[in-house]
Amino acid sequence: MLTVVYGGLDGIGFTLTQYLLEQEVTLAAISTGMNEDEKMEDEENEMACGRHALFQPIYSQEAFSDDTDVSDLYVICERLYRNADTSKRLQHIEQWLETVMSAASQTIKHLVVLSHLDIYGDAVGDVDEQTAVHPSTEQGHNADKLEQMVIRQVLKYRQQTPVEQVNIMRLPDVSYNSTTYDPGSDREKVISTLYQAGTNDHLSGGIHIFNVSDHQVYQNSAGEKVRFLNQKVQSFFISPKKDG
């Protein structure tokens, strides 16, 4: 079984790749590089992993083979929240989602998406996962577009490649200065939380939202505040409807 990390060669996604390899997870890390500088950064991080037997870097959709046993899929595009040309980057994510989901040979167990708390905009009072989204910043709008696009793709492929569980992780800040995995650091706690979202078999199928605050990251308790995004679509993930 293969774990796929879109964005697994840069930023927090690369730190997740390092963490998964420590857990002896077989994974494919997909590059999000869209210019020469980004591609060079990804290649340097690839070399940092060395010739790890469980690690496969992927730079083109042609390199992703059909009939692949994908168990877990992470969409960790930190560059979406800190670079220009976000429309092209969202299109890149969508194309890769289609590639992976059309190539997967069976049900994907977990789909984990890195989103942003700016999606709530200027909400007042207590904000939890049931609070209506109302983005007002560029990061918030990008997070909203990403979440909607992921849900569209999951519903589109619900018969060919059903997804049992979608976990959307809304973090306060997805940009970190270092890509070094440092056990016990704040970054490690974020990575551990993302990893748990991709291995959590205690939640029911469907789409779940996790608001991950600094306190929750410290306590590894993001799972204590889970809400269904839309209970009406839950059945699509567990028992996909047949056309006709």
Short mmCIF file of C-alpha atoms in Angstrom, two decimals, residues 63-151:
data_model
loop_
_atom_site.label_atom_id
_atom_site.label_comp_id
_atom_site.label_asym_id
_atom_site.label_seq_id
_atom_site.Cartn_x
_atom_site.Cartn_y
_atom_site.Cartn_z
CA ALA A 63 5.53 8.94 -13.65
CA PHE A 64 2.46 7.96 -11.63
CA SER A 65 1.40 4.50 -12.78
CA ASP A 66 -2.14 3.20 -13.08
CA ASP A 67 -3.53 0.55 -10.76
CA THR A 68 -1.65 1.86 -7.75
CA ASP A 69 -2.72 0.72 -4.29
CA VAL A 70 -3.12 4.15 -2.66
CA SER A 71 -4.17 3.89 0.98
CA ASP A 72 -3.74 7.50 2.10
CA LEU A 73 -3.49 10.79 0.20
CA TYR A 74 -2.21 14.06 1.68
CA VAL A 75 -2.69 17.41 -0.07
CA ILE A 76 -0.14 19.63 1.66
CA CYS A 77 0.44 22.62 -0.61
CA GLU A 78 2.14 25.21 1.58
CA ARG A 79 3.09 27.19 -1.54
CA LEU A 80 -0.60 27.90 -2.16
CA TYR A 81 -0.62 30.17 0.88
CA ARG A 82 2.60 32.08 0.27
CA ASN A 83 3.08 32.45 -3.50
CA ALA A 84 1.49 34.29 -6.40
CA ASP A 85 -0.33 32.67 -9.35
CA THR A 86 -2.71 30.85 -7.02
CA SER A 87 -5.14 30.06 -9.84
CA LYS A 88 -2.43 28.10 -11.66
CA ARG A 89 -1.44 26.39 -8.44
CA LEU A 90 -5.03 25.35 -7.71
CA GLN A 91 -5.25 23.99 -11.23
CA HIS A 92 -2.04 22.04 -10.63
CA ILE A 93 -3.51 20.52 -7.46
CA GLU A 94 -6.73 19.61 -9.26
CA GLN A 95 -4.86 17.91 -12.11
CA TRP A 96 -2.82 15.86 -9.67
CA LEU A 97 -5.91 14.87 -7.67
CA GLU A 98 -7.47 13.59 -10.87
CA THR A 99 -4.28 11.71 -11.73
CA VAL A 100 -4.01 9.99 -8.36
CA MET A 101 -7.70 9.21 -7.95
CA SER A 102 -8.08 7.86 -11.49
CA ALA A 103 -4.98 5.68 -11.05
CA ALA A 104 -5.87 4.32 -7.60
CA SER A 105 -6.91 0.69 -7.83
CA GLN A 106 -9.20 0.65 -4.79
CA THR A 107 -10.84 2.78 -2.10
CA ILE A 108 -8.62 5.50 -0.60
CA LYS A 109 -8.85 5.23 3.16
CA HIS A 110 -7.84 8.76 4.19
CA LEU A 111 -7.60 12.04 2.28
CA VAL A 112 -5.99 14.78 4.40
CA VAL A 113 -6.09 18.39 3.21
CA LEU A 114 -4.02 21.27 4.62
CA SER A 115 -6.31 24.30 4.88
CA HIS A 116 -6.14 27.59 6.80
CA LEU A 117 -8.09 29.19 9.65
CA ASP A 118 -8.31 32.42 7.64
CA ILE A 119 -11.23 30.73 5.89
CA TYR A 120 -13.44 32.08 8.72
CA GLY A 121 -12.50 35.68 7.90
CA ASP A 122 -13.66 38.26 10.45
CA ALA A 123 -15.90 35.91 12.43
CA VAL A 124 -16.62 37.19 15.95
CA GLY A 125 -17.11 35.25 19.14
CA ASP A 126 -16.19 31.61 19.58
CA VAL A 127 -15.14 30.01 16.30
CA ASP A 128 -15.47 26.26 15.89
CA GLU A 129 -15.85 23.89 12.99
CA GLN A 130 -19.54 24.76 12.63
CA THR A 131 -18.84 28.47 12.12
CA ALA A 132 -19.77 29.63 8.61
CA VAL A 133 -16.80 30.34 6.36
CA HIS A 134 -16.42 33.95 5.27
CA PRO A 135 -12.88 34.47 3.92
CA SER A 136 -11.58 38.03 3.67
CA THR A 137 -7.85 37.48 3.08
CA GLU A 138 -6.01 35.89 0.17
CA GLN A 139 -5.06 32.92 2.34
CA GLY A 140 -8.69 32.49 3.38
CA HIS A 141 -9.97 32.62 -0.20
CA ASN A 142 -7.33 30.12 -1.31
CA ALA A 143 -8.28 27.77 1.52
CA ASP A 144 -11.97 28.03 0.56
CA LYS A 145 -11.25 27.33 -3.11
CA LEU A 146 -9.03 24.38 -2.21
CA GLU A 147 -11.61 22.77 0.07
CA GLN A 148 -14.39 23.16 -2.50
CA MET A 149 -12.21 21.75 -5.25
CA VAL A 150 -11.20 18.71 -3.20
CA ILE A 151 -14.83 17.93 -2.36
#
